[in-house]
C-alpha positions as a printed Julia matrix, in Angstrom:
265×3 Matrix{Float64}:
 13.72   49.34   -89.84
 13.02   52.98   -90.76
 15.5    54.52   -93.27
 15.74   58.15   -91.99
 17.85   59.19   -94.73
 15.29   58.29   -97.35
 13.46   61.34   -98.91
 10.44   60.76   -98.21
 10.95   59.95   -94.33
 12.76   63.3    -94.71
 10.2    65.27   -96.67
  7.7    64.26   -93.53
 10.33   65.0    -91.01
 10.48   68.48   -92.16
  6.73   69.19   -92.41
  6.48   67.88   -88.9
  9.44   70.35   -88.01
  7.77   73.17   -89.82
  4.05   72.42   -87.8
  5.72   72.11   -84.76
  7.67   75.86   -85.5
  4.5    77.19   -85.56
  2.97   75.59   -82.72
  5.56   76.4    -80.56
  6.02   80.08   -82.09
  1.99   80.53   -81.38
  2.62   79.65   -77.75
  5.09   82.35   -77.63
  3.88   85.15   -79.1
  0.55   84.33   -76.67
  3.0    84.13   -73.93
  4.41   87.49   -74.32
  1.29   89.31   -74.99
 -0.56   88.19   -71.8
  2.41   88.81   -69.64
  3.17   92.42   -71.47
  1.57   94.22   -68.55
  4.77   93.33   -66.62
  6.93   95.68   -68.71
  4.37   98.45   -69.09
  3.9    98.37   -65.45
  8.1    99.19   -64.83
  7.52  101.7    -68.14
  4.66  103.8    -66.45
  6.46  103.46   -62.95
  4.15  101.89   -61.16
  6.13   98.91   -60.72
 10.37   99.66   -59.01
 12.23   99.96   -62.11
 15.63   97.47   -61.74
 18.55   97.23   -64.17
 18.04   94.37   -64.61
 14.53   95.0    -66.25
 17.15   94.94   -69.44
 17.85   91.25   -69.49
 14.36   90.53   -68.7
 13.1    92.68   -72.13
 16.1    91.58   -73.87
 15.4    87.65   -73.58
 11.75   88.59   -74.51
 12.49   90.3    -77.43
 15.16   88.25   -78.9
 13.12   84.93   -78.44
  9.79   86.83   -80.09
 12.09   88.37   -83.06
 13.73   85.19   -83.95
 10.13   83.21   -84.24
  9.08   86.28   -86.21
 12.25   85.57   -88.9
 11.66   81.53   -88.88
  7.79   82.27   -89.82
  9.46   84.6    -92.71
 11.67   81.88   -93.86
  9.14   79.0    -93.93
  5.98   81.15   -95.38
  7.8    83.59   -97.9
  6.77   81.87  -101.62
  9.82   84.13  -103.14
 13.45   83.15  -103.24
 15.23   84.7   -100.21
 18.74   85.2    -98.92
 18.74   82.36   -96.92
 22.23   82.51   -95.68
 21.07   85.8    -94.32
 17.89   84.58   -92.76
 19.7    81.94   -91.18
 22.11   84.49   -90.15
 19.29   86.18   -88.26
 17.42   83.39   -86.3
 20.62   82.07   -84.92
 21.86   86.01   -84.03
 18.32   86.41   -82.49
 17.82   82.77   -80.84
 21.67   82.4    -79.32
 20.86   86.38   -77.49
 17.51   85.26   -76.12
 20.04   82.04   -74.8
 22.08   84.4    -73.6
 20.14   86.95   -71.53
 18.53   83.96   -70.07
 21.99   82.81   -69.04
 22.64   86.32   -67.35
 19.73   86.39   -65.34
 20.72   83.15   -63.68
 24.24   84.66   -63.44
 22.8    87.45   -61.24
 20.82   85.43   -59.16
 24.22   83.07   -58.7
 26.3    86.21   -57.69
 23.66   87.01   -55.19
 23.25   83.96   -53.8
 27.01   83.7    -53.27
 27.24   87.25   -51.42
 29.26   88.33   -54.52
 31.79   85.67   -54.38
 34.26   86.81   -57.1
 35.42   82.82   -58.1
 32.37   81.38   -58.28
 30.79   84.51   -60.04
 33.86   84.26   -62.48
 33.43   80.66   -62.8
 29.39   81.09   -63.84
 30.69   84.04   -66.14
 34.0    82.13   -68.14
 30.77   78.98   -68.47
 28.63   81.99   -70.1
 31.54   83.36   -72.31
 32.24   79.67   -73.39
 28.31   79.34   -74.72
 28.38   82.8    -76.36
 32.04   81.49   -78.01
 30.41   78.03   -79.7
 27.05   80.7    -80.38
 29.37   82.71   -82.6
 31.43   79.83   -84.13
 27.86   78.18   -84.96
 26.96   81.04   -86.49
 29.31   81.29   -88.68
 29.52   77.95   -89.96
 25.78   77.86   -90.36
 24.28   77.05   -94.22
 20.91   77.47   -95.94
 19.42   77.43   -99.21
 16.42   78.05  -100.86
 14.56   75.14  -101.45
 11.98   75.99  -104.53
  9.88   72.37  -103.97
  8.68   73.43  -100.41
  9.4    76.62  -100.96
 11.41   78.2    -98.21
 14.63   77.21   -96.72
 16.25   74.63   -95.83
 19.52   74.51   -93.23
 21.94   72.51   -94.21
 24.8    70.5    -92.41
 22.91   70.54   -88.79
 25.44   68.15   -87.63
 27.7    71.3    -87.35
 25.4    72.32   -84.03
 26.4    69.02   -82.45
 29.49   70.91   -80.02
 27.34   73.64   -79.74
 24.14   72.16   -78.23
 26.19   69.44   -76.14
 28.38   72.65   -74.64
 25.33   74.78   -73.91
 23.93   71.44   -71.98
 27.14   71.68   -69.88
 27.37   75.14   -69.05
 23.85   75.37   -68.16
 24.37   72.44   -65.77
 26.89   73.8    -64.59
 25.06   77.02   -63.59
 22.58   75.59   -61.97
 25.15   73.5    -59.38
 26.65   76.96   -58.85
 23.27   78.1    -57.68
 21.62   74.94   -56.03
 24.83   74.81   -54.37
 24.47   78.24   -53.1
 21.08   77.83   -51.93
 21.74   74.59   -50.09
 24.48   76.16   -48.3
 22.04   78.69   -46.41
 19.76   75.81   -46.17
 22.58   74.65   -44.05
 22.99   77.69   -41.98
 19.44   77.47   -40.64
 18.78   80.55   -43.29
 16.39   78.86   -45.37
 13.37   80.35   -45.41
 11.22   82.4    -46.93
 13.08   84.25   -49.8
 15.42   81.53   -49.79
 13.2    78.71   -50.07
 11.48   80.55   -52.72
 14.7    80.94   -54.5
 15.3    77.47   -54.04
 12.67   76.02   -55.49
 12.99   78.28   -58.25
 16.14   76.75   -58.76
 14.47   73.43   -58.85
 12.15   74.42   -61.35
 15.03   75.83   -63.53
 16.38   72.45   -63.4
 13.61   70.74   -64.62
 13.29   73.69   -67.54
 16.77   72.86   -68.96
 16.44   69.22   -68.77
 13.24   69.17   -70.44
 14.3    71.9    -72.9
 18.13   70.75   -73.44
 18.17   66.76   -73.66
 15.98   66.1    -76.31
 17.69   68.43   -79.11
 21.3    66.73   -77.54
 20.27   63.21   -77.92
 18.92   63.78   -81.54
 21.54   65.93   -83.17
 24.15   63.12   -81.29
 22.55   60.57   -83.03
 22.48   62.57   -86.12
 19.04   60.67   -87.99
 18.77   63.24   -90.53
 18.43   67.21   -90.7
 15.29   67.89   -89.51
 15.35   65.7    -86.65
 18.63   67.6    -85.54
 16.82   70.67   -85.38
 13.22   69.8    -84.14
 13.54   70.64   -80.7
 15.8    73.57   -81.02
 13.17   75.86   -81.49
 11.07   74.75   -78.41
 14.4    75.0    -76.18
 14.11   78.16   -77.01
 10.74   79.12   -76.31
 10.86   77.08   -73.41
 13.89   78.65   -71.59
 12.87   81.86   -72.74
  9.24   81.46   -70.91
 10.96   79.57   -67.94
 13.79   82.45   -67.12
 10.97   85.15   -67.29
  8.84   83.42   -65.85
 10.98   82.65   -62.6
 12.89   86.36   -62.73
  8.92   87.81   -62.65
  8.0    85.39   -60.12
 10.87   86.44   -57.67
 10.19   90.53   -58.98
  6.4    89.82   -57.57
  7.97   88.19   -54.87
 10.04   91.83   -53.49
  6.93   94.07   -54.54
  4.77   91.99   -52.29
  7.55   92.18   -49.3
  7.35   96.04   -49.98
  3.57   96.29   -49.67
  3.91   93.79   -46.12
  5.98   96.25   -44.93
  3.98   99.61   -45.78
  1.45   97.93   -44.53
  3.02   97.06   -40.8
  3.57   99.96   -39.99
């Protein structure tokens, strides 16, 4: 039976982390660049510019500036202030978390007709994630590690509330918004936009349980430290791809019912 608190199972667990950092942060940076032409086509107006362009940008950015700071920790070959780099990634990663939480909070409030409760219920769910972000980041601890070098985090077990809460609230979003579209469904309403929306909704589903379970289950079980943050990183690339993806989808989605109507008449 495998020991995962021996040092040497350990020592491999955390070069496997580290590859898979950079995997994952490769795919990411790709992403963005091949899907920049979205942005620059709101910045030079020839795309409807929408508020809630922010959001979109801000998940972006967030997600692509805290995989720039967790290459910087785990290539730098001087000592570093790792508290603060720590400090950093989790700042950077939780506000990528969170945009991408907003934009499904706008799409609930829409698909509600502005229903106050059930917006305010999707928005205390939000506040409680960006609560635990804050407490997590406070309590988080690294040090510089001159064998590897880099840093190491330390105490991951501390994340365990955190990543089982954002599980919840994020479930809980999404039966705000399935709920929602169902409802319509119901009404004999459920077509076109709303059967886009819908499976959109689907697909979100799929993103978070992909994305969220497997980080839950290991830092539950609690092997060792690099196990409990493996697949942290690709939760966040991968909600951070899926949100954007979706919110451009349904953005390509109204310019296309814009040029169908110029076009009939």
């Amino acid at each position: 039976m495998t020991d995962w608190r021996d040092p040497d199972v350990v020592n491999a667990e955390y070069l496997a982390f580290i590859k898979l950092l950079h995997v994952m942060g490769g795919l990411y940076i790709w992403e963005y660049v091949t899907t920049f032409g979205f942005e620059w086509s709101v910045i030079t107006r020839k795309r409807k510019y929408r508020w809630t362009i922010w959001l979109y940008s801000g998940c972006r950015l967030s997600a692509l500036t805290a995989i720039v700071v967790i290459f910087i920790g785990f290539n730098v070959t001087k000592p570093i202030n790792c508290e603060a780099w720590l400090v950093c990634v989790f700042l950077f990663a939780y506000t990528a978390f969170l945009f991408a939480s907003a934009l499904i909070i706008l799409r609930i409030y829409a698909i509600w007709d502005r229903n106050l409760h059930i917006t305010a219920l999707a928005v205390v769910a939000w506040l409680t994630n960006a609560a635990f972000y804050l407490h997590n980041i406070i309590m988080s601890r690294s040090v510089w590690n001159p064998e590897s070098p880099g840093c190491v985090v330390l105490y991951t077990d501390r994340s365990r509330e955190n990543v089982i809460v954002t599980l919840v609230t994020d479930m809980v979003q999404l039966v705000l918004m399935l709920w929602g579209l169902v409802r319509y469904g119901n009404a004999g309403t459920f077509n076109g936009l709303w059967r886009l929306l819908y499976n959109q909704g689907l697909l979100w589903l799929v993103i978070v349980t992909v994305a969220e379970i497997p980080p839950t289950v290991f830092i539950v079980l609690n092997l060792n430290d690099p196990l409990n943050l493996m697949f942290q990183t690709p939760e966040l690339i991968i909600m951070s791809i899926g949100a954007t993806r979706i919110y451009r989808a349904l953005a390509d989605y109204g310019l296309m019912t814009e040029f169908n109507v110029v076009s009939e008449r």
